[in-house]
XYZ file of C-alpha atoms in Angstrom:
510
model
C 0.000 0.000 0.000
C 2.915 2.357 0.938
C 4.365 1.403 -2.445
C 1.197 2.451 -4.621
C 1.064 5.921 -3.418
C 4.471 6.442 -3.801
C 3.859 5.570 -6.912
C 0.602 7.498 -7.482
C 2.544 10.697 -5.926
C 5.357 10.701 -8.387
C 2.025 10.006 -11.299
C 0.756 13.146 -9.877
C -0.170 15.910 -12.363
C 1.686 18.938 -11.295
C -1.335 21.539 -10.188
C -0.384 24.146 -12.868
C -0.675 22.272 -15.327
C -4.022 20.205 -14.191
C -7.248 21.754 -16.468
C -8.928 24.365 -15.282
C -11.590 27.109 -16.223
C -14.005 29.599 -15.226
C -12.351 31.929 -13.233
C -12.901 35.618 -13.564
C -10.610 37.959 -14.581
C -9.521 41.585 -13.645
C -7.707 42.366 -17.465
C -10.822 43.317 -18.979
C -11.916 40.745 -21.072
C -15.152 39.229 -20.971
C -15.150 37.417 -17.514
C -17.887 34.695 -18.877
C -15.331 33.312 -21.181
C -14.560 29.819 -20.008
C -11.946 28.467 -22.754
C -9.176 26.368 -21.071
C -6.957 28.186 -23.722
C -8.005 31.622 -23.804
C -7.542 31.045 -19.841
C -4.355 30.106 -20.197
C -3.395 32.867 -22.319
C -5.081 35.681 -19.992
C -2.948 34.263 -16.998
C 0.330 34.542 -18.730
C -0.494 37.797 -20.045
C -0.741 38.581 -15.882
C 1.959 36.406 -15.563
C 4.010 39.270 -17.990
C 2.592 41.963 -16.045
C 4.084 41.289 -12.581
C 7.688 40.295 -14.030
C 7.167 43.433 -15.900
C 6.522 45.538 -12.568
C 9.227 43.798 -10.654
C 11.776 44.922 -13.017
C 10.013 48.573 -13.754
C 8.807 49.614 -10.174
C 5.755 52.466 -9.920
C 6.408 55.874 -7.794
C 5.217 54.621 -5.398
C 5.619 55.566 -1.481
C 7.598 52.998 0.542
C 7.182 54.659 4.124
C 4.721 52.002 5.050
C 6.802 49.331 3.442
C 6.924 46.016 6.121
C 4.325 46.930 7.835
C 1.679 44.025 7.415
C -1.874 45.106 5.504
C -5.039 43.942 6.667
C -7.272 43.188 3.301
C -9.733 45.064 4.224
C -7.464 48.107 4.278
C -4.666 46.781 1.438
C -4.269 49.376 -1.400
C -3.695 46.245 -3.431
C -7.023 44.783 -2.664
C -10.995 46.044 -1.444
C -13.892 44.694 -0.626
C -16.973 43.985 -2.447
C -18.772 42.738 0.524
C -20.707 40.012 0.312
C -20.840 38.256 -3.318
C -22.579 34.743 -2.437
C -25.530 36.167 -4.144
C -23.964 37.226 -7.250
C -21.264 34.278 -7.670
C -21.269 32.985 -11.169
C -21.585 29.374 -11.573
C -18.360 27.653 -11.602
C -18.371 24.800 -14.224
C -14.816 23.856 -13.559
C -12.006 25.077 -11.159
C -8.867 24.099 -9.816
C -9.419 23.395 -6.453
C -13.263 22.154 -5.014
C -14.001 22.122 -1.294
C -17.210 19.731 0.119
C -18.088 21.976 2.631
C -18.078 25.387 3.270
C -17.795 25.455 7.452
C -15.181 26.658 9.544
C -12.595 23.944 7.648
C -13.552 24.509 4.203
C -13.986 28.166 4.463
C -10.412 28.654 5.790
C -8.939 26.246 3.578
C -10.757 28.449 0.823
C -9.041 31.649 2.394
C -5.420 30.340 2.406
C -5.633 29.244 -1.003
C -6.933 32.409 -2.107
C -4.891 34.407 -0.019
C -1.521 32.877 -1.406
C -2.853 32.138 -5.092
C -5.073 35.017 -5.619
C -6.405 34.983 -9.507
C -3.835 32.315 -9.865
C -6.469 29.347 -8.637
C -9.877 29.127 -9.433
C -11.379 27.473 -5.540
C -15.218 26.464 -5.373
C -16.656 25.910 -1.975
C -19.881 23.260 -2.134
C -22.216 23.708 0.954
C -25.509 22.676 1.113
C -26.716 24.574 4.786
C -25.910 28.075 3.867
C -26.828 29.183 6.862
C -24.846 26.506 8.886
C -27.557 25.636 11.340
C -25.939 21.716 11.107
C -22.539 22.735 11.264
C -20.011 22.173 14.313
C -19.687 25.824 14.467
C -23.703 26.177 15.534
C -22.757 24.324 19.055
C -19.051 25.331 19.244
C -18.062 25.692 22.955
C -16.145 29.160 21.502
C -12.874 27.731 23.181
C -9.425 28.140 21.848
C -7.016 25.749 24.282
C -3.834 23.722 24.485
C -4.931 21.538 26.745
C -3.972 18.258 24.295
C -1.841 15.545 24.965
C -0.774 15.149 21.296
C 1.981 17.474 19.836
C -0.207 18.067 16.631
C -3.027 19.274 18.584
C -0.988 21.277 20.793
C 0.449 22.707 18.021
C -2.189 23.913 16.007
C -3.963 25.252 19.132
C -1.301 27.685 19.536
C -0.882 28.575 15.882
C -4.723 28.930 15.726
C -4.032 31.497 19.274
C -1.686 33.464 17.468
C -3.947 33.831 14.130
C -6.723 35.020 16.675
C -4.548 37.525 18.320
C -3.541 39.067 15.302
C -6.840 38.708 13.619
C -7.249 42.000 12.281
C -3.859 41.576 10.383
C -5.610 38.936 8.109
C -9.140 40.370 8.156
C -9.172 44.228 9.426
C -11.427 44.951 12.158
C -14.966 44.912 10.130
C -15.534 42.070 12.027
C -14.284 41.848 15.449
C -13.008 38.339 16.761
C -13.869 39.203 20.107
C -11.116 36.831 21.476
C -11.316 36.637 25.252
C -7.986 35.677 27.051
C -9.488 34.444 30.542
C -7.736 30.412 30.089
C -9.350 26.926 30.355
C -9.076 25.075 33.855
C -8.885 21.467 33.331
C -9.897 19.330 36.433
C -9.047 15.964 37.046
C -9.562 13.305 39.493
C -6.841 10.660 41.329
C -7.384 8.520 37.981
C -6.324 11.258 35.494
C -4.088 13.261 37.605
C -0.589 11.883 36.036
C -1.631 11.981 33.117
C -2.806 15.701 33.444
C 0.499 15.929 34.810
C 2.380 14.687 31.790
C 0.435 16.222 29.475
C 0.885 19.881 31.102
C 4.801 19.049 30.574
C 4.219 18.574 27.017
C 2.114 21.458 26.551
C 5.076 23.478 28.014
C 7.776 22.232 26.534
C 5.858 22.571 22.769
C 5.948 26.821 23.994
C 1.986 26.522 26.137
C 2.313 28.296 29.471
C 0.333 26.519 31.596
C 0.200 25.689 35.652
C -0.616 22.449 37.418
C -2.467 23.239 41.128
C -3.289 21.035 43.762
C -7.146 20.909 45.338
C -5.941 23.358 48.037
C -4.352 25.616 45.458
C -7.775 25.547 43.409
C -9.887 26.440 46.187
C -8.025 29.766 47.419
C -7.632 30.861 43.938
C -11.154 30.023 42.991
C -13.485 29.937 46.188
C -16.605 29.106 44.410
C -15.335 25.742 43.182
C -15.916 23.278 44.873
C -12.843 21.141 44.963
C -14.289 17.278 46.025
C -12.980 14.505 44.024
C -10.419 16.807 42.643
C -6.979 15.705 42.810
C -5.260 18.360 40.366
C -6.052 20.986 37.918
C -4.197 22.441 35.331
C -4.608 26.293 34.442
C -3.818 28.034 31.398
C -2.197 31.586 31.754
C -1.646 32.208 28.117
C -3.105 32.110 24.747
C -6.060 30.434 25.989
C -9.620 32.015 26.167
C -12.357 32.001 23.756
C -14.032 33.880 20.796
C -16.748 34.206 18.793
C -16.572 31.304 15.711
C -19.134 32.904 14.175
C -17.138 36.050 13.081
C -13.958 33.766 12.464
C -16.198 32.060 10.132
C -17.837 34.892 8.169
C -13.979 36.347 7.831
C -12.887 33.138 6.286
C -15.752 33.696 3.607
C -15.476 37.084 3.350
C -11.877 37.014 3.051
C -11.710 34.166 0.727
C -14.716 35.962 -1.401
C -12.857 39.091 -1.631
C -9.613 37.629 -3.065
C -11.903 35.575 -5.985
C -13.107 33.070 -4.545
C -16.915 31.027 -4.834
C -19.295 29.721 -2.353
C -22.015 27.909 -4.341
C -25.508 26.772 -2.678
C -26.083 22.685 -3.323
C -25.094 19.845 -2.129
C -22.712 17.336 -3.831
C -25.099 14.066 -4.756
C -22.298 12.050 -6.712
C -18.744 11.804 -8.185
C -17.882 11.123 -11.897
C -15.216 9.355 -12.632
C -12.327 9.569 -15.162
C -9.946 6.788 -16.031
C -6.333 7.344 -16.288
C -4.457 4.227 -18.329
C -0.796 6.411 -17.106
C -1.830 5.787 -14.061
C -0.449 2.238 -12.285
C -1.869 1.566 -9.403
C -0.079 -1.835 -7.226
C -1.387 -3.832 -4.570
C -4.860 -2.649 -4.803
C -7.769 -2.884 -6.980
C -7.611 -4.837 -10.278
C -8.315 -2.943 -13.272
C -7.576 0.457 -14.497
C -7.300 3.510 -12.089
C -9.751 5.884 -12.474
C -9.285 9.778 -10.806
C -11.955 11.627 -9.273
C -13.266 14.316 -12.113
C -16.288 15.716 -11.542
C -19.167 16.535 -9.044
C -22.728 16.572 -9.608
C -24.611 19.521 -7.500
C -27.806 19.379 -6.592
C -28.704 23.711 -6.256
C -31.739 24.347 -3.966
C -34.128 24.707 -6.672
C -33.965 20.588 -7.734
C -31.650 21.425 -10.575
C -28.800 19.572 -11.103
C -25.085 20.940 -12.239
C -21.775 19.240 -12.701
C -18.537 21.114 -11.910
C -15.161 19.591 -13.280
C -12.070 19.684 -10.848
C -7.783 19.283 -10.694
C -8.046 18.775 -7.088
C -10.947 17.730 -4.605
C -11.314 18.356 -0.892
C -14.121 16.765 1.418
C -14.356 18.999 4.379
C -18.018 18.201 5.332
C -18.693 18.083 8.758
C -20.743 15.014 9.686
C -21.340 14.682 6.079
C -17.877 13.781 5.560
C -18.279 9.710 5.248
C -21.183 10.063 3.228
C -19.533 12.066 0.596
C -16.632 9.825 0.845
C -18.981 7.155 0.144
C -20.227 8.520 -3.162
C -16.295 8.437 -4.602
C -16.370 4.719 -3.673
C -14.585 4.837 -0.452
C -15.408 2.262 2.218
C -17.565 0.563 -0.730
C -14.551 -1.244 -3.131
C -11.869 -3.749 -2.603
C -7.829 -2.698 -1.659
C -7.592 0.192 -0.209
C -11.032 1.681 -0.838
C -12.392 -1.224 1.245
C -11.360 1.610 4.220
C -14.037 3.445 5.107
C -14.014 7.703 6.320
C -14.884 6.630 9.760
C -16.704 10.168 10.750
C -20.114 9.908 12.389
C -22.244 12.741 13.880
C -22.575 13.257 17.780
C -24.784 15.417 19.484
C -24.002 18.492 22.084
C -26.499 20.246 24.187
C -25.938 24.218 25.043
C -27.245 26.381 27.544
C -27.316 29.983 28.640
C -27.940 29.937 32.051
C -27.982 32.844 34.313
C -27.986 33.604 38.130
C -27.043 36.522 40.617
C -25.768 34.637 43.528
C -22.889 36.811 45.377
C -20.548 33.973 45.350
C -20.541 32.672 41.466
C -17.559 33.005 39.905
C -17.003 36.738 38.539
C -14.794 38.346 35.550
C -11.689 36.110 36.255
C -13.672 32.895 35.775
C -11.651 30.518 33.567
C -13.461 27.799 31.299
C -14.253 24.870 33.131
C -13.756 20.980 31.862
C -15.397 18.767 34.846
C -14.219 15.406 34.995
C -17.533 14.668 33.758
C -17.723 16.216 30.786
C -19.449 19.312 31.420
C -18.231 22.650 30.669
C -18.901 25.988 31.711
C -17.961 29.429 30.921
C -19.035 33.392 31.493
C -20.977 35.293 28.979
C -20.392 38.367 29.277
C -21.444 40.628 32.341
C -25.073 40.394 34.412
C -24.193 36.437 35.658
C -24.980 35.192 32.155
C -23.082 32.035 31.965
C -23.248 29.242 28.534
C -22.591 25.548 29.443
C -23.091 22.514 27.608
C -22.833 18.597 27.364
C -22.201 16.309 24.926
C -24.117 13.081 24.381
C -22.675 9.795 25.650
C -21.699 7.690 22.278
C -24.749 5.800 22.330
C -27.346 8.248 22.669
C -29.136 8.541 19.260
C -28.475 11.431 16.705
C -31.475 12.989 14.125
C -30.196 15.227 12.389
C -33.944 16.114 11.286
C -34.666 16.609 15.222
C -32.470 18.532 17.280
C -34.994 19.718 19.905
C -33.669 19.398 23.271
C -35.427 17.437 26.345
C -36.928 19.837 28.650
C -35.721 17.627 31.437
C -32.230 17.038 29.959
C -30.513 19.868 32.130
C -31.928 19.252 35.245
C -31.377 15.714 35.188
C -28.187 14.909 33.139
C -26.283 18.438 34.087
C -27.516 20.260 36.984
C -26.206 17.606 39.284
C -23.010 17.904 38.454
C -22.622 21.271 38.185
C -24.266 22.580 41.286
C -21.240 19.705 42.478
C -18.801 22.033 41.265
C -19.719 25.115 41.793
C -22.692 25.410 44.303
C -23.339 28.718 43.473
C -25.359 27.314 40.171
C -28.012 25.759 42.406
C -30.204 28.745 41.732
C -29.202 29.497 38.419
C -32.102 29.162 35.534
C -32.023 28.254 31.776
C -32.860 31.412 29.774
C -32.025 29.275 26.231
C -30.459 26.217 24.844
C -29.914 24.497 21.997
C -29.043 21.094 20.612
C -26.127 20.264 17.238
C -24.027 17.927 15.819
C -20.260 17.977 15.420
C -18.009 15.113 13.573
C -16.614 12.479 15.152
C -14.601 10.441 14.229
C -15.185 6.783 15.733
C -11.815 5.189 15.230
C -9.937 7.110 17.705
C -11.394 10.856 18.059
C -8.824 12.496 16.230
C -8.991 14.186 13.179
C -7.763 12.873 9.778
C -6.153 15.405 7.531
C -4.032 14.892 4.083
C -4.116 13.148 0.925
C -6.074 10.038 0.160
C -3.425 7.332 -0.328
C -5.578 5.652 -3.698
C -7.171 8.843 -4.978
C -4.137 11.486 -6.480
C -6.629 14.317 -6.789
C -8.522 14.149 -3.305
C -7.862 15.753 0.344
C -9.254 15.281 3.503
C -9.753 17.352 6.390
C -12.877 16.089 8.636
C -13.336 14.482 11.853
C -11.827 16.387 14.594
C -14.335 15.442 17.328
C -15.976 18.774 18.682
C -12.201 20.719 18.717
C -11.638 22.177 15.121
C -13.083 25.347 14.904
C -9.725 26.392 17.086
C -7.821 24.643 15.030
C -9.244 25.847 11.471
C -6.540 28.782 11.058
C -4.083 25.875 10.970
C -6.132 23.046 9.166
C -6.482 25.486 6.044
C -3.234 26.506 5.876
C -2.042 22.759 6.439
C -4.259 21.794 3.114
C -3.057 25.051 1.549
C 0.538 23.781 1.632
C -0.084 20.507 0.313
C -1.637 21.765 -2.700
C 0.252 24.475 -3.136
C 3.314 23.076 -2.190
C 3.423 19.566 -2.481
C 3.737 19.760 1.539
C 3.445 20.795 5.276
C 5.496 23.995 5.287
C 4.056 25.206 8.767
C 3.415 21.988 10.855
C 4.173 18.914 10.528
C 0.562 17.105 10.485
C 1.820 13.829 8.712
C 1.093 11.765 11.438
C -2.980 12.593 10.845
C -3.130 11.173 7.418
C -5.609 8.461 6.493
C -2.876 6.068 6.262
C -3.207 5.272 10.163
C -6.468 3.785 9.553
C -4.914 1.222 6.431
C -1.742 0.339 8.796
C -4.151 0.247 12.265
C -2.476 2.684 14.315
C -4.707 4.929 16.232
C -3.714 8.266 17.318
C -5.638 8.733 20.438
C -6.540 12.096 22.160
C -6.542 12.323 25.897
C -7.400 15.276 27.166
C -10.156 15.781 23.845
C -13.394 17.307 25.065
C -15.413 14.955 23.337
């Protein structure tokens, strides 16, 4: 299996030279013209431009030379606002993203950002408004509490993109990133590993500090500190912020540089076959390449829209659009299956004025149990939530929440922890799925190891919406250059699932 895609990687066609058409144009010719050739000829002719500025520079004033420009503000670039509604239909492109969420939209962003008119990117997502999506129920949290380096890493990448948000976006949307940390508890059980893991976190350039149940309780008097053998406190680049925003930037961002968002879902792959293609060890027969999609747009029609290079970043949608290019339905290595299922998580906005509940310097709380807790702004507003035990059932055509759910499945515990809550009363809530994947809770990310033209980037188990700022530049690099530049996020490739070795997340809030 190693041996066929080495094999398939040096088969690869070089991305420059894969076929591609439809993008629009700022040389003033007609933008509908869609002629592979004509194309071709209208991006050398920009090609000739630059090398020509390079080498002849404008008058221009350098006084604010190195100083990094937010797009929204860059003389080279402004916004149009909005364009989702105006996007022309894309019939083919370069690169095509399954998903247009917090993943897909930043791995639409990077590309754009470093490519510009140079790629052609279509995002595919079928719940414009995202009321499915991970990002609905996000817990808002950006931490580095992980006991894998990869995680660990990204976290803090993704706390440094945040921090400097307005660099990448300007300020027309505010991040609102929060630095208040994310207190981890855990009981005699889980305290060396807490233990270990804070070392790691450390040592990869987190700044975090382990304290004992005596510790935690003068520091925090409203928790209450039974069953609690250690905690571990984060004291930088930990907090939260609002996904929402970090979302619409992505899009806006990604919109503004050329790129399109189209409304439909992806019902089925076509296929191409490739005789230069020799594929060992797998299935018999010729190899055929992923070529097109077929869209179904909200209005029943169906469109097809031709590809170089394929991305499934769906959500909990992920395995069944895998399952549509053959994947976990073939013999040899497509007899794997994208092992990403959907799992519910319950939110609440709770509020109380008890004199003794925690106050401005309030951390976010992981319980042992599960539950987490965190302000919301001023006037004791507070959001918690819960995710469902694996074997609770998931409709994703019924999300309504129990009206008993808090009270019995939550409230215990929490008033447990901080007694202050016993009065406190549910003002809203709200009930969404997230991917998860079932083989060991970690996201997969990378190239498919049969198909030469398709990425992956699903399945990171409640966490990735922290994480996006380094999942789309991760799949930026690969495609545009050939690999990780950033991080090194080899180790999250589907191959673990063909060879059987698990990469298993402890400290996960999943």
């Amino acid at each position: 299996m190693l041996r066929c895609r080495h094999v398939m990687r040096q088969l690869q066609v070089p991305l420059e030279r894969a076929y591609s058409a439809g993008s629009n144009t700022p040389d003033g010719n007609d933008p509908n013209d869609k002629h592979p050739i004509r194309r071709t000829f209208r991006l050398l002719g920009n090609d000739m431009r630059k090398i020509k500025e390079f080498f002849v520079p404008k008058e221009d004033s350098y006084e604010d030379e190195g100083k990094p420009q937010p797009i929204a503000t860059s003389k080279k670039f402004n916004f149009g606002g909005d364009k989702g509604n105006v996007d022309e239909f894309q019939t083919h492109c370069d690169v095509l993203i399954i998903g247009g969420g917090g993943i897909g939209s930043s791995i639409a962003y990077w590309l754009k950002e470093k490519a510009r008119d140079g790629l052609n990117v279509v995002v595919v997502e079928k719940d414009e408004k995202h009321k499915q999506c991970a990002t609905h129920v996000s817990i808002n949290g950006l931490s580095h509490h992980f006991s894998l380096p990869e995680n660990i890493q990204m976290s803090l990448f993704g706390a440094e993109f945040l921090r400097n948000a307005a660099e990448h976006f300007g300020t027309d949307i505010p991040i609102n990133y929060t630095p208040h940390g994310q207190l981890v508890l855990a009981n005699e059980a889980d305290a060396q590993m807490l233990k270990e893991t804070s070392q790691l976190q450390n040592e990869l350039g987190a700044r975090n500090e382990l304290l004992t149940a005596e510790r935690l309780a003068s520091r925090f008097p409203w928790l209450n500190t039974k069953g609690i053998a250690l905690g571990c406190v984060g004291l930088e680049r930990e907090g939260w912020f609002d996904p929402w925003a970090l979302l619409s930037n992505y899009k806006r961002a990604a919109r503004g540089y050329g790129g399109h968002f189209v409304h439909g879902e992806v019902i089925d792959f076509v296929f191409k076959r490739q005789d230069d293609i020799i594929v060992t060890g797998s299935n018999e027969g010729s190899y055929q390449s992923l070529d097109k999609v077929v869209v179904q747009l909200p209005d029943g029609s169906k469109s097809a829209i031709k590809f170089a290079l394929c991305v499934i970043a769906a959500g909990v949608n992920s395995s069944k659009v895998a399952r549509l290019a053959h994947i976990g339905r073939e013999a040899g290595i497509l007899r794997v299956p994208l092992p990403i299922d959907a799992r519910k998580r319950y939110m609440y906005k709770i509020i109380t004025q008890e004199q003794n509940a925690p106050g401005m310097a309030m951390p976010m709380i992981v319980d042992t149990a599960g539950t987490f807790i965190r302000r919301l702004g001023l006037g004791g507003h507070y959001v918690c939530g819960h995710n469902a035990l694996p074997g609770e059932e998931v409709n994703s055509d019924n999300l309504d929440i129990d009206p008993t759910y808090f009270d019995t499945k939550i409230r215990p515990g929490l008033i447990e922890r901080v007694p202050a809550f016993a009065s406190a009363q549910v003002v809203n809530s709200m009930a969404g799925l997230y991917d998860y994947n079932v083989y060991d809770e970690n996201g997969i990310l990378g190239p498919h190891p049969y198909y030469h033209n398709l990425y992956i980037a699903s399945g990171f188990s409640g966490q990735g919406i922290q994480q996006t700022p380094a999942l789309g530049r991760a799949i930026s690099e690969l495609i545009m250059d050939g690999q990780f530049r950033t991080l090194d996020l080899s180790r999250l490739s589907f191959d673990r699932l063909i060879v059987d070795k698990p990469m298993y997340e402890f400290n996960a809030l999943n």
